[in-house]
Short mmCIF file of C-alpha atoms in Angstrom, two decimals:
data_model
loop_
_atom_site.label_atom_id
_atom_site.label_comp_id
_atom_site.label_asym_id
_atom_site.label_seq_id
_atom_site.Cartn_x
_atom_site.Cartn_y
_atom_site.Cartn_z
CA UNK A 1 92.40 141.85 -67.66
CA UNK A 2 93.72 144.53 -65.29
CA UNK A 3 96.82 142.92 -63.71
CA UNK A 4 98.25 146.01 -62.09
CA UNK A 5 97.63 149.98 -61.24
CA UNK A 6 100.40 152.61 -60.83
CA UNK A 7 99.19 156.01 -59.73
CA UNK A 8 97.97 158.25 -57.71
CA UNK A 9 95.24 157.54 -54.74
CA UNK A 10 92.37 159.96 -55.54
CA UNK A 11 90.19 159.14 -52.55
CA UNK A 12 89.84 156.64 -49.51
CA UNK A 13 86.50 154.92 -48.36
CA UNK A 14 85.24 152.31 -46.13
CA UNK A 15 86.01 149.12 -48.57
CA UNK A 16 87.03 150.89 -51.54
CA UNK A 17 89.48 153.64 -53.18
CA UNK A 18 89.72 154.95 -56.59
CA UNK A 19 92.95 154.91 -58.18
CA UNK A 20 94.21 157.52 -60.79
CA UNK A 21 95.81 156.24 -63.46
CA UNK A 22 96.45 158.89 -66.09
CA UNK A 23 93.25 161.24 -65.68
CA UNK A 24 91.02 157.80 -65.32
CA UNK A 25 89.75 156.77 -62.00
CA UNK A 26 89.59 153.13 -61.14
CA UNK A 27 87.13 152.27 -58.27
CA UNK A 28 88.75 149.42 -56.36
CA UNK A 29 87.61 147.16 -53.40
CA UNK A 30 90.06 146.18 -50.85
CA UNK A 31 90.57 144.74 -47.37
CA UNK A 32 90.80 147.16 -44.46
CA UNK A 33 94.11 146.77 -43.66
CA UNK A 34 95.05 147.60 -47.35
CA UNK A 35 92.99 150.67 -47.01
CA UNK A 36 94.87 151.64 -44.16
CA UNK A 37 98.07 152.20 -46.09
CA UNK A 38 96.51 154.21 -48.90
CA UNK A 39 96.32 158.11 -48.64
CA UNK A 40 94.92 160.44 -50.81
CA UNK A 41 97.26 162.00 -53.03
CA UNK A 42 100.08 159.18 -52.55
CA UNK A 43 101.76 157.30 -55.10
CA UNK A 44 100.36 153.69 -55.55
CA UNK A 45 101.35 150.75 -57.29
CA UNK A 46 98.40 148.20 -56.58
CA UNK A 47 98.13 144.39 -57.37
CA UNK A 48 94.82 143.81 -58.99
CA UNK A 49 92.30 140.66 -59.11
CA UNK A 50 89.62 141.69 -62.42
CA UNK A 51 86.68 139.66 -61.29
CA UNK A 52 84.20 139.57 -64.63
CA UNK A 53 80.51 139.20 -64.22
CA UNK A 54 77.45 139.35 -66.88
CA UNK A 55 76.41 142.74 -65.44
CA UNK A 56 80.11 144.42 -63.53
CA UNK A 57 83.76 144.00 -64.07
CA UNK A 58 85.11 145.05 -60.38
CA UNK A 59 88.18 145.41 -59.12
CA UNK A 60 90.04 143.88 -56.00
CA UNK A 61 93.35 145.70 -55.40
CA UNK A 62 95.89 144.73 -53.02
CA UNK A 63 99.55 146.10 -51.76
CA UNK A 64 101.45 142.59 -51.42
CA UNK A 65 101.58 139.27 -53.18
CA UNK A 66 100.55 136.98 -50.15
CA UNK A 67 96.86 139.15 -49.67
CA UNK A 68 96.48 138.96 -53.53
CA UNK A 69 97.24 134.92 -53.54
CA UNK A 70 95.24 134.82 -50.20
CA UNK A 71 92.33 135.91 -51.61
CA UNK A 72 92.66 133.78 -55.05
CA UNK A 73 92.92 130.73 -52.94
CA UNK A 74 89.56 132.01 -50.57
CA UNK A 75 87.44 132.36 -53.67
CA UNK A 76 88.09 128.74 -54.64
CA UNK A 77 86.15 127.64 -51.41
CA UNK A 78 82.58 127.23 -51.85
CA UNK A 79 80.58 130.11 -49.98
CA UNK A 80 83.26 132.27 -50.19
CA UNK A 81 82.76 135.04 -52.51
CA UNK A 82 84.72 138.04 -53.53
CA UNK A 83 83.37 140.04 -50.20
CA UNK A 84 83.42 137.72 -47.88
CA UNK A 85 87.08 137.02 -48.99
CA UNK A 86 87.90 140.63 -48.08
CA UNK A 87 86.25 140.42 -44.80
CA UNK A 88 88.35 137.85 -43.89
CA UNK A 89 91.64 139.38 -45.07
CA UNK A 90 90.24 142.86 -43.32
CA UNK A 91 90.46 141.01 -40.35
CA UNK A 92 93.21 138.43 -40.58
CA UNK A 93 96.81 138.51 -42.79
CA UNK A 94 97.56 135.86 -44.91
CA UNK A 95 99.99 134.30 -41.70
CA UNK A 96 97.39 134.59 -39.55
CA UNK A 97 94.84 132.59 -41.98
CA UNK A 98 97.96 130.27 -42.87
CA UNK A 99 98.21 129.62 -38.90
CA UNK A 100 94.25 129.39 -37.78
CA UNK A 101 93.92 126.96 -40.89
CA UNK A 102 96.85 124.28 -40.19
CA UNK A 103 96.02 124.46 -36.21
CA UNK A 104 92.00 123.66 -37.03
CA UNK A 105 90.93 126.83 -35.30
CA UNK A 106 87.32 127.28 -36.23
CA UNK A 107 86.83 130.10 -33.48
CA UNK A 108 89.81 132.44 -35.35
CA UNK A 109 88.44 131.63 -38.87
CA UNK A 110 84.88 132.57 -37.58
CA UNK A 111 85.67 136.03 -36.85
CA UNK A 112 85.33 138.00 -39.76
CA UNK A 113 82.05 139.51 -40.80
CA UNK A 114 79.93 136.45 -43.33
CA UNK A 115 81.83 133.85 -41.72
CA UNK A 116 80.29 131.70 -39.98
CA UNK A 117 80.97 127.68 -37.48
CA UNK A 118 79.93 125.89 -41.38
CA UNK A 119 81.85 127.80 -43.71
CA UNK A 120 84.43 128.40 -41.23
CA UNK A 121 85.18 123.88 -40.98
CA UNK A 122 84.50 124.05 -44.96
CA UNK A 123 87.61 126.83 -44.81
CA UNK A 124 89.94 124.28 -42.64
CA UNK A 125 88.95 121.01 -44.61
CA UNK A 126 88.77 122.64 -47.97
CA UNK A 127 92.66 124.85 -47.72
CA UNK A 128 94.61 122.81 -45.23
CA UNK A 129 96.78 121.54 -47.88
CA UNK A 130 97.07 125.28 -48.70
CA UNK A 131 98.14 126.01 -45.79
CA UNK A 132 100.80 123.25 -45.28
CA UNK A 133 102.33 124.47 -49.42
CA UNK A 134 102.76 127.71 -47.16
CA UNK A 135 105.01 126.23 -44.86
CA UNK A 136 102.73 125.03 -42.28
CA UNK A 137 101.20 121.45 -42.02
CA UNK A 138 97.80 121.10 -40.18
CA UNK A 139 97.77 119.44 -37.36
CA UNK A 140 96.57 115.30 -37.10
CA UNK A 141 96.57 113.03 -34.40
CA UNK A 142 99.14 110.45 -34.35
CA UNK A 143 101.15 111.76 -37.18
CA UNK A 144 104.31 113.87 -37.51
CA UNK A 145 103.85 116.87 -39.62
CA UNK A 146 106.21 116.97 -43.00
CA UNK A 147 106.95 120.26 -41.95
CA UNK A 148 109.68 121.14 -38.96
CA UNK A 149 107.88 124.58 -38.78
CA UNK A 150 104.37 123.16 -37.31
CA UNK A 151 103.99 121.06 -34.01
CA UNK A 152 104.41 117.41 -34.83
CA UNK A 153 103.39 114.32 -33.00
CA UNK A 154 101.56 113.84 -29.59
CA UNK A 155 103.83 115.84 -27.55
CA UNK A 156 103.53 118.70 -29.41
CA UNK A 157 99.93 118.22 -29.67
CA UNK A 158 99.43 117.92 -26.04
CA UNK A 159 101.55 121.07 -24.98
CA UNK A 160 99.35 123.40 -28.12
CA UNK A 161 96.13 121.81 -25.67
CA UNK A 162 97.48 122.32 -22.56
CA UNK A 163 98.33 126.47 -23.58
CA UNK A 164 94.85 126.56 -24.70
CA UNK A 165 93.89 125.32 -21.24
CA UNK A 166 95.90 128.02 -19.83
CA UNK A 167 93.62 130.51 -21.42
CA UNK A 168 95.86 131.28 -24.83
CA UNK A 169 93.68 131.01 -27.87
CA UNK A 170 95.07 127.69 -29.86
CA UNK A 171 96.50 129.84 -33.03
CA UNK A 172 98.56 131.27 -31.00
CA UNK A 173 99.57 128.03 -28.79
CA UNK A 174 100.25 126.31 -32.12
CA UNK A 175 102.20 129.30 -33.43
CA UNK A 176 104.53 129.16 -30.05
CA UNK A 177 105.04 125.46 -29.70
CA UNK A 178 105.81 125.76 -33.64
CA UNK A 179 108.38 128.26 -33.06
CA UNK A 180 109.48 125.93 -29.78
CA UNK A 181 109.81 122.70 -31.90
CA UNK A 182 112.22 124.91 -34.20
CA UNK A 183 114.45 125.80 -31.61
CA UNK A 184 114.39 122.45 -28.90
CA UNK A 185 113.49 119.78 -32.18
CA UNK A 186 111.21 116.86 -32.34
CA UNK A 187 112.63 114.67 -29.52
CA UNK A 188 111.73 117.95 -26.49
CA UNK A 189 109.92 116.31 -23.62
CA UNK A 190 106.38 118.16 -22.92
CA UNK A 191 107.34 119.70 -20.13
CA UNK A 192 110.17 121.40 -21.84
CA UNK A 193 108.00 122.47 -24.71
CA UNK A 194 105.21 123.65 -22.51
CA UNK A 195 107.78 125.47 -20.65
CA UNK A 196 109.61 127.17 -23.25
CA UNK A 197 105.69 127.87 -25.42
CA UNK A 198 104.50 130.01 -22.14
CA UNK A 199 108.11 131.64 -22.14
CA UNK A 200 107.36 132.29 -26.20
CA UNK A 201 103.82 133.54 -25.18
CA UNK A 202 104.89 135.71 -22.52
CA UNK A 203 106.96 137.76 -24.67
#
């Protein structure tokens, strides 16, 4: 298996680049944002997923270890296939995912290309306890997170809903009253924490 590629980018497409290692070109697939970085003739050391099948091997190359874990985790969800994993990544990072996945947010997990309302609730019910081993714990009613880093109890709760009503989307409500409860703690009233999320969001 092809763990890692050190080389030289010999070309830059739409969802792919070829790599060239020693005179030999590897053709690897890759998320749009990891595309972005990559310029022909640069020096590249690439993270690599080998994916075997009967009839390809393919390659899935990425620039950091959270993308590369991201999209190991991804695959494990039913419906979620090598591509479709990549379209997500293309148009989320791994915080972003981690974030939209603890706070329940069907609406930011729905918009990558292949995702759609089912496989983005199989996404949130299948990887929230990924997503609370990365530091963030998903969000349930009547019950403090184990985490300090994610909004906890029915204050917090209430002040992620009342941003959203507002007119903030609610990953980034529950990204700003997560970064609130850090700095104010558990026992803020909801004023306070309302108050000090739309002076987070403002910023």
């Amino acid at each position: 298996m092809i763990a890692r590629l050190k080389g030289t980018v010999d070309s830059v497409d739409a969802d792919s680049a070829v790599i060239d290692v020693g005179g030999v070109g590897y053709l690897v697939s890759a998320s749009s944002r990891t595309l972005r970085d990559l310029a022909d003739g640069a020096a590249v050391s690439m993270l690599v997923e080998t994916i075997v099948r009967e009839d390809a091997i393919s390659l899935y190359g990425f620039l950091d270890v959270a993308e590369r874990d991201w999209f190991r985790i991804l695959t494990t969800v039913q419906g979620v296939g090598a591509r479709v994993a990549l379209s997500i990544l293309s148009t989320l990072s791994p915080d972003e995912i981690v974030r939209a996945i603890a706070a329940q947010d069907r609406s930011t997990l729905s918009r990558p290309a292949g995702v759609g309302p089912k496989l983005a609730a199989r996404l949130v019910t299948e990887l929230k306890d990924k997503a609370a081993a990365f530091g963030v714990a998903p969000v349930s009613r009547g019950a403090a997170a184990p985490s300090a880093a994610a909004p906890a109890g029915s204050v917090n709760e209430d002040a992620v809903s009342a941003l959203v009503n507002l007119g903030y989307k609610r990953v980034e409500a529950f990204g700003a009253v997560a970064r609130v409860t850090q700095r104010l703690g558990e026992g803020a009233t909801f004023d306070a924490v309302v108050r000090a999320g739309l002076q987070e969001l403002a910023r």
